[in-house]
Coordinates of C-alpha atoms in Angstrom, one line a residue:
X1 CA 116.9 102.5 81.5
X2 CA 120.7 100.7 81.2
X3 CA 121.0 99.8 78.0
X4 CA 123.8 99.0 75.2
X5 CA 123.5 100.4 71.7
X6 CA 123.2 97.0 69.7
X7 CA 123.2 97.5 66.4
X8 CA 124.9 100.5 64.9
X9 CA 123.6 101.5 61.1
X10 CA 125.0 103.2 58.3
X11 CA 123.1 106.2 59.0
X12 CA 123.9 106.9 62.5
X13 CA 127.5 105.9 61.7
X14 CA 127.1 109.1 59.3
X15 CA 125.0 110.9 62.1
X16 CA 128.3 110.0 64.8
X17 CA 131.2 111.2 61.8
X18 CA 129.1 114.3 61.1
X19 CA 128.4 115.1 64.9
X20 CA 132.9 114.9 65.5
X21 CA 133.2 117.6 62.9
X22 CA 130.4 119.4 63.8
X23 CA 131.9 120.1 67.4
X24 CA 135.7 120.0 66.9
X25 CA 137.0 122.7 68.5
X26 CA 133.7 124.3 69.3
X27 CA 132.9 125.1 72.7
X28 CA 128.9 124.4 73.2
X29 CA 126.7 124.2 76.2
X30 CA 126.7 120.4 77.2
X31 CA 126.2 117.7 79.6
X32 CA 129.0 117.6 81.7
X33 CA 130.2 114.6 84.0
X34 CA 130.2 114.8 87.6
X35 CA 132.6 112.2 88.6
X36 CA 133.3 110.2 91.8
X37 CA 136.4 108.9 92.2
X38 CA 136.4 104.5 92.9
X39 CA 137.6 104.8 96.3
X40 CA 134.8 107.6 97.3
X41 CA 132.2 105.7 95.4
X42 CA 133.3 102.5 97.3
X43 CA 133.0 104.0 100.6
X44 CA 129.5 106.5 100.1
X45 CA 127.5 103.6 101.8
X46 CA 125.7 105.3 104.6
X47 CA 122.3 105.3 106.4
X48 CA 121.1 108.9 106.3
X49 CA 118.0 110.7 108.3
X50 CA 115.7 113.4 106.7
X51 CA 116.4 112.8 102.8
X52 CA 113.5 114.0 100.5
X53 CA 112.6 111.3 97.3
X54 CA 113.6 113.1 94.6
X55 CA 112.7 110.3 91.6
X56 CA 110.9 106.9 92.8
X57 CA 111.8 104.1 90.8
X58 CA 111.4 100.7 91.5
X59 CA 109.5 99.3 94.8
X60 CA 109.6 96.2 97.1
X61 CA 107.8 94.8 100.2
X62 CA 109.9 93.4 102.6
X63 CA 107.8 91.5 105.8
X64 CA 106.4 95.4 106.6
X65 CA 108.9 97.4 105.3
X66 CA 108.0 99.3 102.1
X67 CA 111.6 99.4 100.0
X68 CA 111.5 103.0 97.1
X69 CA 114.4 103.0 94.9
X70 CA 115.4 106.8 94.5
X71 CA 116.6 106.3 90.6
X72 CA 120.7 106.9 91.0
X73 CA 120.7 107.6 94.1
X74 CA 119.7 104.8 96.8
X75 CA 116.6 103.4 98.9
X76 CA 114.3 104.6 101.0
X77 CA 113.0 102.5 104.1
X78 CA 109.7 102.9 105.3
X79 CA 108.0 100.9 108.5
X80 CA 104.6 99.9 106.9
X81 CA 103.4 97.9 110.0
X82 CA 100.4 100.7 110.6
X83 CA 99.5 101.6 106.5
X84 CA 97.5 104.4 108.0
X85 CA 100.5 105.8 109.3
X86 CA 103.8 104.3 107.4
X87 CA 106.7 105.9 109.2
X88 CA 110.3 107.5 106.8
X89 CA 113.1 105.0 109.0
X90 CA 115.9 106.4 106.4
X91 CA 117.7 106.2 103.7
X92 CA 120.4 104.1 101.8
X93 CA 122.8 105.9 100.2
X94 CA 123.9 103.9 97.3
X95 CA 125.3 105.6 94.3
X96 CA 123.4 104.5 91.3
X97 CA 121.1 102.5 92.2
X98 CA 117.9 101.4 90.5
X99 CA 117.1 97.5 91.5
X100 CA 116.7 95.1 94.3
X101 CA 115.6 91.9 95.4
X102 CA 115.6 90.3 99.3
X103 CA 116.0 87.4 100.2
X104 CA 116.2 86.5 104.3
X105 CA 117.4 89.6 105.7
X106 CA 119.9 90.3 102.7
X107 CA 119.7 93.0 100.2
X108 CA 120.6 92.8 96.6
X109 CA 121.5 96.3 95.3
X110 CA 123.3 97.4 91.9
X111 CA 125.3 100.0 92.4
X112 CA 126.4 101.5 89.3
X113 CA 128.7 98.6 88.0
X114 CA 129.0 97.1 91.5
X115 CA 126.7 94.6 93.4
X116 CA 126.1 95.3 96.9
X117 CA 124.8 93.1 99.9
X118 CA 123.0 94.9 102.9
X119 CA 121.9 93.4 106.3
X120 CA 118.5 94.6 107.1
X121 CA 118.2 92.4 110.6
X122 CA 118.1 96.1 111.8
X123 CA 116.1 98.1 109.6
X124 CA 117.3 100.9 111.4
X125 CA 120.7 100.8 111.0
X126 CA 120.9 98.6 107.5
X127 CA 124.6 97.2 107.1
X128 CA 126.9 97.3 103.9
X129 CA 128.8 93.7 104.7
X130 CA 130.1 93.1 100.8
X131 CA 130.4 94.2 97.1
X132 CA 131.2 92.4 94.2
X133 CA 133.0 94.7 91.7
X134 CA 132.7 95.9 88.4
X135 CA 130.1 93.0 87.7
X136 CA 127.9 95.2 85.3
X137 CA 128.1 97.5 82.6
X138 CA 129.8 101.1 83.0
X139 CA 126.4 103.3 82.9
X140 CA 125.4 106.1 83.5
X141 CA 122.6 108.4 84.8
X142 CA 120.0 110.6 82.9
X143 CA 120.9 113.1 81.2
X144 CA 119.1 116.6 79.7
X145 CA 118.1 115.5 76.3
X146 CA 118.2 119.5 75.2
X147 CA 122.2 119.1 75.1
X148 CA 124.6 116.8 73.7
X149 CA 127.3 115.4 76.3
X150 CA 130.4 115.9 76.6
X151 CA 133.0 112.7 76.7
X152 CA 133.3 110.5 79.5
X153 CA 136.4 108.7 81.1
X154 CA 136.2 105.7 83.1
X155 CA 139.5 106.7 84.9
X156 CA 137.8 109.5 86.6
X157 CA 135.6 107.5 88.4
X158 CA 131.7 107.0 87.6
X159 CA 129.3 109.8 86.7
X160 CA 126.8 110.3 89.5
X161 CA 125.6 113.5 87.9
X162 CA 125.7 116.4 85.3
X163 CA 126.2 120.5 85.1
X164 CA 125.0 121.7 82.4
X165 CA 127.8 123.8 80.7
X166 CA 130.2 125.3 78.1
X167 CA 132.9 122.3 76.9
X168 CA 134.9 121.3 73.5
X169 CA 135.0 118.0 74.6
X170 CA 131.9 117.1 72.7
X171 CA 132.2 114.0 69.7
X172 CA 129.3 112.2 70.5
X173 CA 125.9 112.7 68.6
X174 CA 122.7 113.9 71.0
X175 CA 122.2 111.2 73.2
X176 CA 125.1 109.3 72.0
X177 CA 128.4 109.1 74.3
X178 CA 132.2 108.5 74.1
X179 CA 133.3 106.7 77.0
X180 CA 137.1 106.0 76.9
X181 CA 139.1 104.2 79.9
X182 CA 141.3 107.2 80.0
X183 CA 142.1 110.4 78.2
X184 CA 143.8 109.3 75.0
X185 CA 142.2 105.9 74.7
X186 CA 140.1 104.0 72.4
X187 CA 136.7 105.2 72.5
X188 CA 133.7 103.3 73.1
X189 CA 130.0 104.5 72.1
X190 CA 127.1 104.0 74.4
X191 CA 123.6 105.4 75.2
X192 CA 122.5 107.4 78.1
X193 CA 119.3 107.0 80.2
X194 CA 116.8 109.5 79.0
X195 CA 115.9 112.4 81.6
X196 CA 112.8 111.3 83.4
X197 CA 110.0 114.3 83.7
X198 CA 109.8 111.5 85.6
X199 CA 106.9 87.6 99.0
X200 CA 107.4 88.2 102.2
X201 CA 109.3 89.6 99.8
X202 CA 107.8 91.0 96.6
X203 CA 108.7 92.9 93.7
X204 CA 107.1 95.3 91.6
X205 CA 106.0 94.5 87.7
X206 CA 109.2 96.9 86.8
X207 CA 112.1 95.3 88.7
X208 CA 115.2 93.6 86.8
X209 CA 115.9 91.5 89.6
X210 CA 115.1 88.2 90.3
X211 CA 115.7 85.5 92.5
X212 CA 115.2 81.7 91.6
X213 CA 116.4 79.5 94.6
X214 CA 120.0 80.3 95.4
X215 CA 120.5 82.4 92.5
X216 CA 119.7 86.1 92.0
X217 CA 119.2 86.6 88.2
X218 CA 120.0 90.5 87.1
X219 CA 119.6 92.1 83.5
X220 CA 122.4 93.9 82.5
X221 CA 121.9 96.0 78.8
X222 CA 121.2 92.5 76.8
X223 CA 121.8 89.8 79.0
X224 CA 120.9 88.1 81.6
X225 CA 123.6 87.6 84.5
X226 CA 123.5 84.5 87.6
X227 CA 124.8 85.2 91.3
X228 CA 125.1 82.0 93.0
X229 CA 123.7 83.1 96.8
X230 CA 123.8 79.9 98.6
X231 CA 126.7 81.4 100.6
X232 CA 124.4 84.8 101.0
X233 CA 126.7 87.3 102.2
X234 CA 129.1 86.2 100.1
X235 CA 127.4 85.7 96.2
X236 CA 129.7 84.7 93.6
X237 CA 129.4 85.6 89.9
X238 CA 127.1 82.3 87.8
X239 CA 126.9 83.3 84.2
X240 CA 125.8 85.7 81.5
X241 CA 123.3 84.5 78.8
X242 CA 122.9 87.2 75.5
X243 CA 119.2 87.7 74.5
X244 CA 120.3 90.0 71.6
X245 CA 116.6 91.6 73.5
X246 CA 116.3 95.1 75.0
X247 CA 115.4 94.0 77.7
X248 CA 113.2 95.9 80.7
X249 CA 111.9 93.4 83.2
X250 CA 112.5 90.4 84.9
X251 CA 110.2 88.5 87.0
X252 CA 110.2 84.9 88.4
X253 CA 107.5 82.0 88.5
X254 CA 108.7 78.8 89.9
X255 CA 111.9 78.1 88.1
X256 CA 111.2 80.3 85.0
X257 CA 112.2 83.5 84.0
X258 CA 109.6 86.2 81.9
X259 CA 111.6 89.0 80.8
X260 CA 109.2 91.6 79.2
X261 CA 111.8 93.7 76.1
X262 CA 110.5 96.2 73.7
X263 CA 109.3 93.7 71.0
X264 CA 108.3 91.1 73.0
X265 CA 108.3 88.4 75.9
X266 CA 111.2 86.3 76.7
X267 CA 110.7 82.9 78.8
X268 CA 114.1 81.8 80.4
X269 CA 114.1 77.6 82.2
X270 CA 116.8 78.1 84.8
X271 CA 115.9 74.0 86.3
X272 CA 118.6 72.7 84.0
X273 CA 121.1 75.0 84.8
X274 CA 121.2 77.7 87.2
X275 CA 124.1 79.3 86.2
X276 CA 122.7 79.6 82.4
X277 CA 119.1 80.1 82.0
X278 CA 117.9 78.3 78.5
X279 CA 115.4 80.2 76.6
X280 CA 112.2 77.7 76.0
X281 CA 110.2 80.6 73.9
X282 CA 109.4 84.1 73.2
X283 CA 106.4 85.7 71.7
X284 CA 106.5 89.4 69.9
X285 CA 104.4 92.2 70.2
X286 CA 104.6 96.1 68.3
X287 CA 107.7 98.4 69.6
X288 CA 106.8 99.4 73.2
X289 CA 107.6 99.2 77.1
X290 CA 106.7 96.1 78.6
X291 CA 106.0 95.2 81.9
X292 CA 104.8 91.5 82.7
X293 CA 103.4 89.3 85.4
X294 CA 102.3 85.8 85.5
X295 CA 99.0 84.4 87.6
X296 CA 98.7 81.0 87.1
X297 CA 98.5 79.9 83.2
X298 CA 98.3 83.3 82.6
X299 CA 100.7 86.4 81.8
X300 CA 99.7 90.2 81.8
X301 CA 101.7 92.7 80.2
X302 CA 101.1 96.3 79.6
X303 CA 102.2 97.9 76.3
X304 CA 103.1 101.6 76.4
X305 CA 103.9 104.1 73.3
X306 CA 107.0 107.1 73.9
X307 CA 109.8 107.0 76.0
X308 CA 112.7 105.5 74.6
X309 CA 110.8 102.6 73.8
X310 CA 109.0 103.9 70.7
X311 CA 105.4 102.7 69.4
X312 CA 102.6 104.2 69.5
X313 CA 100.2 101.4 71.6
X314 CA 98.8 101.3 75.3
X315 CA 96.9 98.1 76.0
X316 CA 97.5 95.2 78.1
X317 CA 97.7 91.9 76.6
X318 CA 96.4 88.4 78.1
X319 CA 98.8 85.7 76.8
X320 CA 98.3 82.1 78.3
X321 CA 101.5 80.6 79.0
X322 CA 100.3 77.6 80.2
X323 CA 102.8 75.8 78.2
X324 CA 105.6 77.3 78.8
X325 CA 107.2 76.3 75.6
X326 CA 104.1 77.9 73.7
X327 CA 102.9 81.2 74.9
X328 CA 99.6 82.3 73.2
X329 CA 98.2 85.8 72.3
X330 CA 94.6 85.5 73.7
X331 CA 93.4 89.2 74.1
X332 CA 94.0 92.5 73.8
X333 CA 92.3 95.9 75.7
X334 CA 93.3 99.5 75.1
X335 CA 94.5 101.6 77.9
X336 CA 95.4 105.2 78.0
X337 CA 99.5 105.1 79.8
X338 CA 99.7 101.7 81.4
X339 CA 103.1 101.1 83.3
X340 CA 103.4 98.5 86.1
X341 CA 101.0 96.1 87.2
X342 CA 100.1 93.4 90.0
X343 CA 97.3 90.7 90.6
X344 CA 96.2 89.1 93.4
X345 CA 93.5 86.0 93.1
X346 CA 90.8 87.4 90.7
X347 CA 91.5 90.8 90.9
X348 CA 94.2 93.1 88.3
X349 CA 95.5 96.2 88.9
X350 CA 97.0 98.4 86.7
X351 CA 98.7 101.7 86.9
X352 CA 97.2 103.4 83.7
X353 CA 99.9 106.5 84.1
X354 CA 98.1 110.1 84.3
X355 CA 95.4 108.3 84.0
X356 CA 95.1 106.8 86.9
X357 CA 94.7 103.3 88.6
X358 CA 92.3 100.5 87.1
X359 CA 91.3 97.4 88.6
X360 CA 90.3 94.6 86.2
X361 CA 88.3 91.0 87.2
X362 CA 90.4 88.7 86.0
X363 CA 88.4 85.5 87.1
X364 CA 87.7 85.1 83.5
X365 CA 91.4 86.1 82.0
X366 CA 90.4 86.7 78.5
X367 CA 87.3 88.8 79.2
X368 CA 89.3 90.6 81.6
X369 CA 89.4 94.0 79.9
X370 CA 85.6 94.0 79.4
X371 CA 85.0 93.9 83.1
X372 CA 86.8 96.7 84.8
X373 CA 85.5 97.1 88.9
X374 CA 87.3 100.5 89.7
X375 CA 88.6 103.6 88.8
X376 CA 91.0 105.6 91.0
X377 CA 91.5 109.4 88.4
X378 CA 93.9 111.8 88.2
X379 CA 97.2 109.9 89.6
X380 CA 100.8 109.7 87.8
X381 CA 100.5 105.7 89.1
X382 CA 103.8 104.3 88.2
X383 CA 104.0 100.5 89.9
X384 CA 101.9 98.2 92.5
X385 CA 102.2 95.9 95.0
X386 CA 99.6 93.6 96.3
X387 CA 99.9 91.5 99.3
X388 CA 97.1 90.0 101.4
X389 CA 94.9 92.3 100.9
X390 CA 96.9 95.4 100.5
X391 CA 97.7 97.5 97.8
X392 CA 100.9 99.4 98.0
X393 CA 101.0 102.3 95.0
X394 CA 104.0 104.0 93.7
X395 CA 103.2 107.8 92.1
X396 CA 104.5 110.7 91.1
X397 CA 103.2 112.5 94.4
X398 CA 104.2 109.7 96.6
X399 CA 102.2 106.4 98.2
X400 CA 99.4 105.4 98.0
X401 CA 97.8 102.2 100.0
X402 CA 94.1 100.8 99.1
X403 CA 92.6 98.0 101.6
X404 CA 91.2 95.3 98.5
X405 CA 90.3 92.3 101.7
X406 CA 86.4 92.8 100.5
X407 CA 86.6 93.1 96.8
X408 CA 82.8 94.6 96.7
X409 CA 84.3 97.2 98.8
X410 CA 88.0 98.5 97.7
X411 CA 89.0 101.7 99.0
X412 CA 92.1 104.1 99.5
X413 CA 93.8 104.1 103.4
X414 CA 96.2 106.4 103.1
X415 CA 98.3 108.8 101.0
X416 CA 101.7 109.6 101.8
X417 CA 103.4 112.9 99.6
X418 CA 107.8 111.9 98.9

């Protein structure tokens, strides 16, 4: 997860003092940057045969083709035209990666703290053709919470990786970072991403991309940022609206914006003004991860304790959101691990982590937790896709497909291992 340290409190200022002494001049084992210089980073775009997924992140359907983030790393393409039989075409190389959205045959890519457009008219041989740079926020990838890490320097280039290894150059506190524009300057303190142990063009319930229109709308730590995409090889740079929200993920319904944080849901009207989306309401919930969809008058969203969200609940919530301006808190139903989740007519599915997937009835929205049709054990489900009667499953292990066409009858077609 990107994200900016917000707020900064008396004890953690004490914490970040007594963390500089504690190191100066002591050589300790660390997280080390492994930089790439601009011009290399610029130029890694390539379209590469045979790479394994290492970390499967986010996930999006394209027409047949089945789009798998690899978390700092790039995208994987696979030809889903035969689910019984999805076929690896390749892989994107793109250097810190983690979102996406399509629209035509154009890809919309963050690239550490560029924005990249690819050409998939050829899915075979996808196309670079532009980059907008240094539109986001210097960030960097996860790190091994056992060490502290050493200090970073944008000069170098960005941080694509770490060794773990012996350093003085260690001020910040644990998971706490200097990040200075060159040796000798100002320092700036950031947070890391913690280590992970891990329509048609649709995204899944955990993307940060969006697209309304001609605009693609991207989160960036605590705001909200507008491309303008009417020229679409060629965006150009709309606005930035501040939630003051940690924010996780972004989905669009007609012209609105839901934006699930860790306290809450955030709805965004973009009608007015494209450029800068005007917040119409919110509505809170306990600390917690918070992925959201909307069916209708209806929004689902899955609360999840640990992580770096904190709290300590896993349910889903029905809130109607009928009027926009007034969401409501109509139910909620406890789950074990829930992470992403999709819906399709009357049916819910939900990725219940180790627990497996769960698929709820959701003709009657606020009984929806009392009538649960299947169970699918014993998966690490991370996120979901549903499209005319497919279900396209994200997991630890790899991809999983279930045909739902006869909802009496729901069954698994395939599994494919990363």
């Amino acid at each position: 997860m990107k994200k900016a340290l917000l707020f900064l409190g008396i004890a953690t200022l004490l914490l970040s003092f007594n963390s500089c002494k504690k190191y100066k001049n002591k050589e300790v084992y660390a997280n080390v940057p492994v930089y790439m210089d601009y011009e290399s980073f610029r130029n890694s775009f390539a379209f590469q045969q045979g790479v394994p997924v290492e970390n499967a992140g986010n996930i999006f359907l394209h027409n047949h083709y089945i789009l798998i983030s690899d978390t700092d790393k790039g995208i994987h393409v696979y030809d889903n035209s035969e689910p019984q039989y999805p076929v690896h075409l390749g892989f994107m190389n793109i250097p810190g990666n983690t979102q996406m959205a399509v629209k035509g045959n154009l890809l919309y890519a963050d690239s550490f703290i560029d924005l990249v457009v690819i050409d998939l008219s050829n899915m075979s041989a996808p196309q670079l053709i532009s980059r907008m740079e240094n539109v986001f926020t210097y960030s960097l990838p996860a790190i091994d919470e056992k060490y502290p890490v050493a200090d970073i320097y944008k000069d170098k280039g960005v941080v694509i990786d770490w060794n773990i290894e012996k350093t003085k150059e260690v001020s910040g506190f644990m998971n706490k970072v200097n990040v200075a524009d060159c040796d000798g300057c100002g320092k700036e303190e950031v947070e890391t991403k913690s280590a992970v142990t891990a329509r048609v063009n649709l995204a899944g319930s955990r993307s940060q991309f969006a697209i309304v229109d001609n605009y693609l709308y991207t989160i960036d730590m605590a705001s909200i940022k507008s491309f303008n995409i009417s020229s679409p090889s060629s965006p150009s740079f709309g606005g930035e609206k501040t939630t003051w929200a940690e924010l996780e993920t972004m989905i669009s319904e007609g012209d609105h914006l839901f934006l699930g944080t860790t306290t809450g849901m955030l709805i965004y009207d973009t009608e007015g003004n494209r450029d800068f989306p005007v917040k119409v309401s919110e509505i809170e919930h306990v600390e917690s991860c918070d992925p959201v969809i909307v069916v209708g008058d209806y929004a689902y969203l899955t609360l999840r304790s640990g992580n770096d969200c904190g709290g300590e609940v896993n349910e889903f919530q029905v809130i109607d959101v009928s009027d926009r301006k007034s969401p409501t808190h109509k139910k909620s139903f406890d789950m074990y691990d829930p992470h992403g989740l999709g819906a399709d007519g009357d049916l819910l599915f939900i990725c219940d982590g180790s627990d497996g997937l769960k698929i709820f009835d959701i003709s009657d929205p606020e009984m929806a937790g009392y009538h649960q049709l299947y169970f699918f054990p014993e998966i690490q489900s991370s996120d979901i896709i549903l499209h005319n009667g497919l279900a396209i499953m994200i997991a630890e292990e790899g991809i999983y497909q279930y045909d739902y066409s006869d909802p009496s009858a729901i069954y698994m077609i395939n599994m494919l291992y990363f």
